[in-house]
Amino acid sequence: MYELKIALRQVFSRKRQTFFAILAVALAVAVITVMMAMLSGFQGELIKSSTENSPHIVINPQDEKDGFIHLYKYNSALILEKEGVIAVSPKYLGQAALEHKDNAEGISLQGVEPEAEDKVMRVSKDIVEGSFLSLTHTRHGIVLGDKLAENLEVQPGDRVDAVFPGSKTTSFKVIGLIHTGTATDEVTAYARLDSVQEFFNEPGAVSTIGIRVADPYQADVVAGSIERETELNAVSWIEANAEILNLLNTQKVFVNVFYVLIYGIAGFGIANTLITIVAQRTREIGILKAMGASQKSIMIVFIFQSVILGAMGLVLGTILGYIATIALQSYKIAVPQEMYFGLQTLPLEVEPLNFVYAAFFAFIINIISGIYPARKAAKLDPVKAIESA
């Protein structure tokens, strides 16, 4: 195919122009793949923290003034029978103080049924010392966040005193430490549900019921069904994070606009290179047409040039984008937690589809960018082209 040979010759005869045209496409693809990695990582971390570090659905008391869920055993059994629900964990939440020798710390004391809580929250994966499930057999055992234990200067085996106004001071034995890597490690304490209910003088009541479902994206549907059948207030992780998820959707719109602008810049680089080639190769184009080359063949020559420049640019850009993403992942860029919903470092996720999308759209834009100069070259009058050269 002689059109391809001509296209290759013209592309590589102007090395400087070719270099900058390829670089424009490569930088566009690289920037977009890095941004896609950031957006995917941010969204992935948000969903992971929402679905792995908290219940998929939280049941709250219908009467906010009461603040408790009564008949929780009956409601828990009823909810567990629902299709899609895989675990249910009633929980009593209370604020108290823990004391050890001369140290005292305010805590969030969580009374749980250990096996049920572990199925909902996967607490065992965060255990660094001891065993979370040992709470099942330890009437007054307690599992502390590692930072809380450090502040209290306690180790597994030590005893701490729980203090709350109006309640009898209760001694708990530390049987485990957890580390989640979040601020909750400074205040979290787990104990058996019956022990905490007794401590706060609230037998037969819980604060919330946590639920894990088989498909987190169906949590809204399951929550609605629970509300209709139990008349309790069921809040899914999707509803609880609605503002953040809406922010993500808005962010995607702005990012897509940015993508279009970047692709446009790369497209103009290709178009400018081909227009320059048309201007500099006018005589050659005229000779080709005088020798019998059709308008279609001339267009094919320039479309081939656009494809060649675009292909080289996207290959280089994909490589640069991958290297940049891996480098940024290794560097661990710190971000303000209050601005990025508790994230400590900039999240980046390497997804092959991101590279495919970036390369595909860049390739399409490059072909479109080559249409105008190709049509311009094809319409040149051979006689005028030769005379004007």
CSV table of C-alpha atoms in Angstrom, one decimal:
chain,number,residue,atom,x,y,z
A,1,MET,CA,0.0,0.0,0.0
A,2,TYR,CA,1.9,3.0,-1.3
A,3,GLU,CA,-0.2,5.5,0.8
A,4,LEU,CA,1.3,4.0,4.0
A,5,LYS,CA,4.9,4.3,2.6
A,6,ILE,CA,4.3,7.9,1.7
A,7,ALA,CA,2.8,8.7,5.1
A,8,LEU,CA,5.7,7.1,7.0
A,9,ARG,CA,8.2,9.0,4.9
A,10,GLN,CA,6.5,12.3,5.5
A,11,VAL,CA,6.1,11.7,9.2
A,12,PHE,CA,9.8,10.9,9.8
A,13,SER,CA,11.2,13.5,7.4
A,14,ARG,CA,10.2,16.2,9.9
A,15,LYS,CA,11.6,14.9,13.1
A,16,ARG,CA,11.1,18.0,15.2
A,17,GLN,CA,7.5,18.5,14.2
A,18,THR,CA,6.8,14.8,14.7
A,19,PHE,CA,8.4,14.8,18.1
A,20,PHE,CA,6.3,17.6,19.4
A,21,ALA,CA,3.1,16.2,18.0
A,22,ILE,CA,3.8,12.8,19.6
A,23,LEU,CA,4.8,14.6,22.9
A,24,ALA,CA,1.5,16.5,22.9
A,25,VAL,CA,-0.5,13.3,22.7
A,26,ALA,CA,1.7,11.5,25.1
A,27,LEU,CA,1.4,14.2,27.8
A,28,ALA,CA,-2.4,14.3,27.3
A,29,VAL,CA,-2.7,10.5,27.8
A,30,ALA,CA,-0.3,10.5,30.7
A,31,VAL,CA,-2.1,13.4,32.6
A,32,ILE,CA,-5.5,11.8,32.0
A,33,THR,CA,-4.4,8.3,33.2
A,34,VAL,CA,-2.9,9.8,36.4
A,35,MET,CA,-6.1,11.8,37.0
A,36,MET,CA,-8.2,8.7,36.4
A,37,ALA,CA,-6.0,6.7,38.8
A,38,MET,CA,-6.6,9.5,41.4
A,39,LEU,CA,-10.4,9.5,40.9
A,40,SER,CA,-10.6,5.7,40.9
A,41,GLY,CA,-8.5,5.5,44.0
A,42,PHE,CA,-10.5,8.2,45.8
A,43,GLN,CA,-13.8,6.6,44.9
A,44,GLY,CA,-12.5,3.1,45.8
A,45,GLU,CA,-11.2,4.2,49.2
A,46,LEU,CA,-14.5,6.0,50.0
A,47,ILE,CA,-16.6,2.9,49.1
A,48,LYS,CA,-14.1,0.6,50.9
A,49,SER,CA,-14.3,2.7,54.1
A,50,SER,CA,-18.1,2.9,53.8
A,51,THR,CA,-18.6,-0.8,53.2
A,52,GLU,CA,-15.8,-2.4,55.1
A,53,ASN,CA,-15.2,-0.2,58.1
A,54,SER,CA,-18.9,0.4,58.9
A,55,PRO,CA,-22.1,-1.6,58.7
A,56,HIS,CA,-23.9,-1.6,55.4
A,57,ILE,CA,-27.1,-0.6,57.2
A,58,VAL,CA,-27.6,0.9,60.7
A,59,ILE,CA,-30.9,0.5,62.5
A,60,ASN,CA,-31.6,3.4,64.8
A,61,PRO,CA,-34.4,3.8,67.4
A,62,GLN,CA,-37.6,5.1,65.9
A,63,ASP,CA,-38.2,7.3,69.0
A,64,GLU,CA,-35.1,9.6,69.2
A,65,LYS,CA,-36.1,10.8,72.7
A,66,ASP,CA,-35.9,7.2,74.0
A,67,GLY,CA,-32.5,6.6,72.3
A,68,PHE,CA,-32.7,2.8,72.6
A,69,ILE,CA,-34.0,-0.1,70.6
A,70,HIS,CA,-36.1,-2.5,72.8
A,71,LEU,CA,-37.0,-6.1,71.7
A,72,TYR,CA,-33.7,-6.1,69.8
A,73,LYS,CA,-33.4,-9.8,69.9
A,74,TYR,CA,-36.8,-10.2,68.1
A,75,ASN,CA,-36.0,-7.5,65.6
A,76,SER,CA,-32.5,-8.9,65.0
A,77,ALA,CA,-33.9,-12.4,64.3
A,78,LEU,CA,-36.5,-10.9,61.9
A,79,ILE,CA,-34.0,-8.9,60.0
A,80,LEU,CA,-31.6,-11.9,59.7
A,81,GLU,CA,-34.2,-13.8,57.9
A,82,LYS,CA,-34.5,-11.2,55.1
A,83,GLU,CA,-33.1,-12.0,51.7
A,84,GLY,CA,-29.7,-10.5,51.2
A,85,VAL,CA,-28.9,-10.0,54.9
A,86,ILE,CA,-25.8,-12.1,56.0
A,87,ALA,CA,-25.1,-10.8,59.5
A,88,VAL,CA,-26.8,-8.7,62.2
A,89,SER,CA,-25.1,-7.2,65.3
A,90,PRO,CA,-27.0,-5.4,68.1
A,91,LYS,CA,-24.8,-2.8,69.8
A,92,TYR,CA,-24.9,-0.7,73.0
A,93,LEU,CA,-22.9,2.6,72.6
A,94,GLY,CA,-22.0,4.7,75.6
A,95,GLN,CA,-19.5,7.3,76.7
A,96,ALA,CA,-17.5,6.5,79.8
A,97,ALA,CA,-14.0,6.9,81.3
A,98,LEU,CA,-11.3,4.2,81.7
A,99,GLU,CA,-8.8,4.5,84.5
A,100,HIS,CA,-5.5,2.7,85.1
A,101,LYS,CA,-3.3,3.8,87.9
A,102,ASP,CA,-2.9,7.6,87.4
A,103,ASN,CA,-4.1,7.5,83.8
A,104,ALA,CA,-7.7,8.2,82.7
A,105,GLU,CA,-9.1,8.5,79.2
A,106,GLY,CA,-12.6,9.2,77.8
A,107,ILE,CA,-13.8,6.3,75.7
A,108,SER,CA,-16.6,5.1,73.4
A,109,LEU,CA,-17.6,1.9,75.1
A,110,GLN,CA,-19.2,-0.5,72.7
A,111,GLY,CA,-21.2,-3.5,74.0
A,112,VAL,CA,-21.4,-6.2,71.4
A,113,GLU,CA,-22.1,-9.9,70.8
A,114,PRO,CA,-18.5,-10.7,69.6
A,115,GLU,CA,-19.3,-13.3,66.9
A,116,ALA,CA,-22.1,-11.2,65.4
A,117,GLU,CA,-20.0,-8.0,65.5
A,118,ASP,CA,-17.1,-9.8,63.8
A,119,LYS,CA,-19.4,-10.9,61.0
A,120,VAL,CA,-20.7,-7.4,60.4
A,121,MET,CA,-17.5,-5.4,61.0
A,122,ARG,CA,-14.7,-7.9,60.5
A,123,VAL,CA,-13.1,-6.6,63.7
A,124,SER,CA,-10.7,-9.7,64.0
A,125,LYS,CA,-8.7,-8.5,61.0
A,126,ASP,CA,-7.6,-5.4,62.9
A,127,ILE,CA,-6.6,-7.3,66.1
A,128,VAL,CA,-2.8,-6.9,66.8
A,129,GLU,CA,-2.7,-8.6,70.2
A,130,GLY,CA,-5.0,-11.1,71.8
A,131,SER,CA,-8.3,-12.2,70.3
A,132,PHE,CA,-11.5,-10.4,69.7
A,133,LEU,CA,-13.7,-13.5,69.9
A,134,SER,CA,-12.3,-14.2,73.4
A,135,LEU,CA,-14.8,-11.7,74.6
A,136,THR,CA,-17.5,-14.3,74.1
A,137,HIS,CA,-16.0,-16.3,77.1
A,138,THR,CA,-14.9,-13.4,79.2
A,139,ARG,CA,-17.6,-11.8,81.2
A,140,HIS,CA,-15.7,-8.6,82.0
A,141,GLY,CA,-13.1,-8.6,79.2
A,142,ILE,CA,-12.3,-5.6,77.1
A,143,VAL,CA,-10.6,-5.0,73.8
A,144,LEU,CA,-8.9,-1.6,73.4
A,145,GLY,CA,-7.7,0.5,70.5
A,146,ASP,CA,-3.9,0.3,70.5
A,147,LYS,CA,-3.5,4.1,70.9
A,148,LEU,CA,-5.9,4.1,73.8
A,149,ALA,CA,-4.0,1.3,75.5
A,150,GLU,CA,-0.8,3.3,74.9
A,151,ASN,CA,-2.3,6.4,76.5
A,152,LEU,CA,-3.5,4.3,79.5
A,153,GLU,CA,-0.1,2.5,79.6
A,154,VAL,CA,-1.8,-1.0,79.7
A,155,GLN,CA,-1.0,-4.3,78.1
A,156,PRO,CA,-3.2,-7.4,77.6
A,157,GLY,CA,-3.7,-9.0,81.0
A,158,ASP,CA,-3.9,-5.7,82.8
A,159,ARG,CA,-7.1,-4.5,84.4
A,160,VAL,CA,-8.8,-1.1,83.8
A,161,ASP,CA,-11.7,0.5,85.6
A,162,ALA,CA,-14.8,1.8,83.7
A,163,VAL,CA,-16.3,4.9,85.4
A,164,PHE,CA,-19.7,6.6,84.5
A,165,PRO,CA,-21.8,8.9,86.7
A,166,GLY,CA,-24.7,6.9,88.2
A,167,SER,CA,-23.1,3.6,87.4
A,168,LYS,CA,-21.1,1.2,89.6
A,169,THR,CA,-17.3,1.3,88.8
A,170,THR,CA,-16.6,-2.0,87.0
A,171,SER,CA,-13.2,-3.6,86.5
A,172,PHE,CA,-12.4,-5.0,83.0
A,173,LYS,CA,-9.5,-7.2,82.0
A,174,VAL,CA,-7.7,-6.2,78.8
A,175,ILE,CA,-7.7,-9.2,76.5
A,176,GLY,CA,-6.9,-7.7,73.1
A,177,LEU,CA,-5.7,-4.6,71.1
A,178,ILE,CA,-6.9,-3.4,67.8
A,179,HIS,CA,-5.4,-1.1,65.2
A,180,THR,CA,-7.5,0.4,62.4
A,181,GLY,CA,-5.1,3.2,61.6
A,182,THR,CA,-7.8,5.9,62.3
A,183,ALA,CA,-8.5,8.3,65.1
A,184,THR,CA,-10.9,5.7,66.6
A,185,ASP,CA,-8.0,3.8,67.9
A,186,GLU,CA,-7.7,6.4,70.7
A,187,VAL,CA,-11.2,6.0,72.0
A,188,THR,CA,-12.6,2.6,71.0
A,189,ALA,CA,-13.2,-0.1,73.6
A,190,TYR,CA,-15.2,-3.3,73.0
A,191,ALA,CA,-16.8,-5.4,75.8
A,192,ARG,CA,-19.6,-8.0,75.9
A,193,LEU,CA,-23.1,-6.6,75.3
A,194,ASP,CA,-24.5,-7.9,78.6
A,195,SER,CA,-21.6,-6.5,80.6
A,196,VAL,CA,-22.1,-3.0,79.1
A,197,GLN,CA,-25.8,-3.1,79.5
A,198,GLU,CA,-25.3,-4.0,83.2
A,199,PHE,CA,-22.7,-1.2,83.5
A,200,PHE,CA,-25.0,1.5,82.1
A,201,ASN,CA,-28.1,0.0,83.9
A,202,GLU,CA,-29.9,-0.6,80.6
A,203,PRO,CA,-30.8,-4.3,80.5
A,204,GLY,CA,-32.7,-5.4,77.4
A,205,ALA,CA,-31.8,-2.3,75.3
A,206,VAL,CA,-29.3,-1.5,72.5
A,207,SER,CA,-28.4,1.7,70.8
A,208,THR,CA,-28.1,0.4,67.2
A,209,ILE,CA,-28.3,-2.7,65.1
A,210,GLY,CA,-25.6,-3.1,62.5
A,211,ILE,CA,-26.3,-5.1,59.3
A,212,ARG,CA,-24.1,-6.6,56.6
A,213,VAL,CA,-25.7,-7.5,53.3
A,214,ALA,CA,-24.4,-9.7,50.5
A,215,ASP,CA,-24.5,-6.9,47.9
A,216,PRO,CA,-23.6,-3.5,49.4
A,217,TYR,CA,-25.1,-1.7,46.3
A,218,GLN,CA,-28.5,-3.2,47.3
A,219,ALA,CA,-28.3,-1.8,50.8
A,220,ASP,CA,-30.8,1.0,50.0
A,221,VAL,CA,-33.4,-1.6,48.9
A,222,VAL,CA,-32.9,-3.8,51.9
A,223,ALA,CA,-33.0,-0.8,54.3
A,224,GLY,CA,-36.3,0.3,52.8
A,225,SER,CA,-37.7,-3.2,53.2
A,226,ILE,CA,-36.6,-3.3,56.9
A,227,GLU,CA,-38.3,0.0,57.6
A,228,ARG,CA,-41.6,-1.1,56.2
A,229,GLU,CA,-41.6,-4.4,58.1
A,230,THR,CA,-40.2,-3.3,61.5
A,231,GLU,CA,-41.0,0.5,61.6
A,232,LEU,CA,-37.5,1.1,62.8
A,233,ASN,CA,-35.2,3.7,61.2
A,234,ALA,CA,-32.9,2.0,58.7
A,235,VAL,CA,-30.0,4.0,57.2
A,236,SER,CA,-27.9,2.4,54.4
A,237,TRP,CA,-24.3,3.4,53.8
A,238,ILE,CA,-25.4,4.9,50.5
A,239,GLU,CA,-27.9,7.2,52.3
A,240,ALA,CA,-25.4,8.1,55.0
A,241,ASN,CA,-22.8,9.1,52.5
A,242,ALA,CA,-25.2,10.7,50.0
A,243,GLU,CA,-23.5,14.1,50.1
A,244,ILE,CA,-20.0,12.6,49.5
A,245,LEU,CA,-21.3,10.4,46.6
A,246,ASN,CA,-23.0,13.4,45.0
A,247,LEU,CA,-19.8,15.3,45.3
A,248,LEU,CA,-18.0,12.5,43.5
A,249,ASN,CA,-20.6,12.6,40.7
A,250,THR,CA,-20.2,16.4,40.4
A,251,GLN,CA,-16.4,16.0,40.5
A,252,LYS,CA,-16.7,13.5,37.6
A,253,VAL,CA,-18.4,16.1,35.4
A,254,PHE,CA,-15.7,18.7,35.9
A,255,VAL,CA,-13.0,16.1,35.4
A,256,ASN,CA,-14.6,15.0,32.1
A,257,VAL,CA,-14.6,18.6,30.9
A,258,PHE,CA,-11.0,18.7,31.8
A,259,TYR,CA,-10.4,15.5,29.8
A,260,VAL,CA,-12.1,17.1,26.8
A,261,LEU,CA,-9.8,20.1,27.0
A,262,ILE,CA,-6.7,18.1,27.3
A,263,TYR,CA,-7.7,15.8,24.4
A,264,GLY,CA,-8.5,19.0,22.4
A,265,ILE,CA,-5.0,20.4,23.0
A,266,ALA,CA,-3.5,17.1,21.8
A,267,GLY,CA,-5.7,17.1,18.8
A,268,PHE,CA,-4.7,20.6,17.8
A,269,GLY,CA,-1.1,19.5,18.0
A,270,ILE,CA,-1.7,16.7,15.5
A,271,ALA,CA,-3.8,19.0,13.3
A,272,ASN,CA,-1.1,21.7,13.3
A,273,THR,CA,1.6,19.2,12.4
A,274,LEU,CA,-0.4,17.9,9.4
A,275,ILE,CA,-1.4,21.3,8.2
A,276,THR,CA,2.2,22.3,8.2
A,277,ILE,CA,3.1,19.1,6.3
A,278,VAL,CA,0.4,20.0,3.7
A,279,ALA,CA,1.9,23.5,3.3
A,280,GLN,CA,5.4,22.2,3.0
A,281,ARG,CA,4.5,19.3,0.7
A,282,THR,CA,2.2,21.1,-1.7
A,283,ARG,CA,4.4,20.4,-4.7
A,284,GLU,CA,4.7,16.6,-3.8
A,285,ILE,CA,0.9,16.4,-3.4
A,286,GLY,CA,0.4,18.1,-6.8
A,287,ILE,CA,2.8,15.6,-8.4
A,288,LEU,CA,1.1,12.7,-6.8
A,289,LYS,CA,-2.3,13.9,-8.1
A,290,ALA,CA,-0.8,14.6,-11.6
A,291,MET,CA,0.5,11.0,-11.6
A,292,GLY,CA,-3.1,9.7,-11.1
A,293,ALA,CA,-3.4,9.6,-7.3
A,294,SER,CA,-7.1,10.1,-6.4
A,295,GLN,CA,-8.4,12.4,-3.7
A,296,LYS,CA,-9.2,9.3,-1.7
A,297,SER,CA,-5.6,8.2,-1.8
A,298,ILE,CA,-4.3,11.7,-0.7
A,299,MET,CA,-6.8,11.7,2.2
A,300,ILE,CA,-5.7,8.2,3.2
A,301,VAL,CA,-2.0,9.4,3.2
A,302,PHE,CA,-2.8,12.1,5.8
A,303,ILE,CA,-5.2,9.9,7.8
A,304,PHE,CA,-2.4,7.4,8.0
A,305,GLN,CA,-0.1,10.1,9.3
A,306,SER,CA,-2.6,11.1,11.9
A,307,VAL,CA,-2.9,7.4,13.0
A,308,ILE,CA,0.8,7.0,13.2
A,309,LEU,CA,1.4,10.1,15.2
A,310,GLY,CA,-1.5,9.3,17.5
A,311,ALA,CA,-0.5,5.6,18.0
A,312,MET,CA,3.1,6.6,18.9
A,313,GLY,CA,1.8,9.3,21.2
A,314,LEU,CA,-0.6,7.1,23.1
A,315,VAL,CA,1.9,4.2,23.5
A,316,LEU,CA,4.4,6.7,25.0
A,317,GLY,CA,1.7,8.4,27.1
A,318,THR,CA,0.4,5.1,28.5
A,319,ILE,CA,4.0,4.2,29.6
A,320,LEU,CA,4.6,7.6,31.1
A,321,GLY,CA,1.2,7.6,32.8
A,322,TYR,CA,1.8,4.1,34.3
A,323,ILE,CA,5.3,5.1,35.6
A,324,ALA,CA,3.9,8.4,37.1
A,325,THR,CA,1.1,6.5,38.8
A,326,ILE,CA,3.4,3.9,40.3
A,327,ALA,CA,5.8,6.6,41.4
A,328,LEU,CA,3.1,8.6,43.1
A,329,GLN,CA,1.7,5.4,44.8
A,330,SER,CA,5.2,4.8,46.2
A,331,TYR,CA,5.7,8.4,47.3
A,332,LYS,CA,2.6,8.4,49.5
A,333,ILE,CA,1.5,12.0,49.2
A,334,ALA,CA,0.0,13.2,52.5
A,335,VAL,CA,-3.4,15.0,52.3
A,336,PRO,CA,-5.4,17.0,54.9
A,337,GLN,CA,-7.8,14.4,56.5
A,338,GLU,CA,-10.4,17.1,57.1
A,339,MET,CA,-10.6,17.9,53.4
A,340,TYR,CA,-10.5,14.4,52.0
A,341,PHE,CA,-12.9,12.6,54.3
A,342,GLY,CA,-10.3,11.0,56.6
A,343,LEU,CA,-7.9,9.8,53.9
A,344,GLN,CA,-4.3,10.1,55.1
A,345,THR,CA,-2.5,9.8,51.7
A,346,LEU,CA,-3.5,10.6,48.2
A,347,PRO,CA,-5.1,7.4,46.9
A,348,LEU,CA,-4.2,6.1,43.4
A,349,GLU,CA,-5.5,2.9,41.9
A,350,VAL,CA,-4.0,1.4,38.7
A,351,GLU,CA,-6.9,0.1,36.6
A,352,PRO,CA,-6.2,-1.3,33.2
A,353,LEU,CA,-9.5,0.0,31.9
A,354,ASN,CA,-8.4,3.6,32.7
A,355,PHE,CA,-5.5,3.2,30.3
A,356,VAL,CA,-7.7,1.6,27.6
A,357,TYR,CA,-10.2,4.5,27.9
A,358,ALA,CA,-7.5,7.2,27.7
A,359,ALA,CA,-5.8,5.5,24.8
A,360,PHE,CA,-9.1,4.9,22.9
A,361,PHE,CA,-10.4,8.5,23.2
A,362,ALA,CA,-7.0,10.0,22.4
A,363,PHE,CA,-6.8,7.8,19.3
A,364,ILE,CA,-10.3,8.8,18.1
A,365,ILE,CA,-9.5,12.5,18.7
A,366,ASN,CA,-6.2,12.2,16.7
A,367,ILE,CA,-8.0,10.6,13.7
A,368,ILE,CA,-10.7,13.4,13.8
A,369,SER,CA,-7.9,16.0,14.0
A,370,GLY,CA,-6.4,14.6,10.8
A,371,ILE,CA,-9.6,14.9,8.8
A,372,TYR,CA,-9.4,18.6,8.1
A,373,PRO,CA,-5.8,18.7,6.8
A,374,ALA,CA,-6.4,15.5,4.8
A,375,ARG,CA,-9.4,17.1,3.1
A,376,LYS,CA,-7.4,20.2,2.4
A,377,ALA,CA,-4.6,18.2,0.8
A,378,ALA,CA,-7.1,16.1,-1.2
A,379,LYS,CA,-8.7,19.2,-2.7
A,380,LEU,CA,-5.5,20.8,-4.0
A,381,ASP,CA,-5.5,21.5,-7.7
A,382,PRO,CA,-2.4,19.6,-9.1
A,383,VAL,CA,-1.4,22.3,-11.6
A,384,LYS,CA,-1.7,25.1,-9.1
A,385,ALA,CA,0.0,23.0,-6.4
A,386,ILE,CA,3.0,22.4,-8.7
A,387,GLU,CA,3.2,26.0,-9.9
A,388,SER,CA,2.9,27.5,-6.4
A,389,ALA,CA,5.6,25.3,-4.9
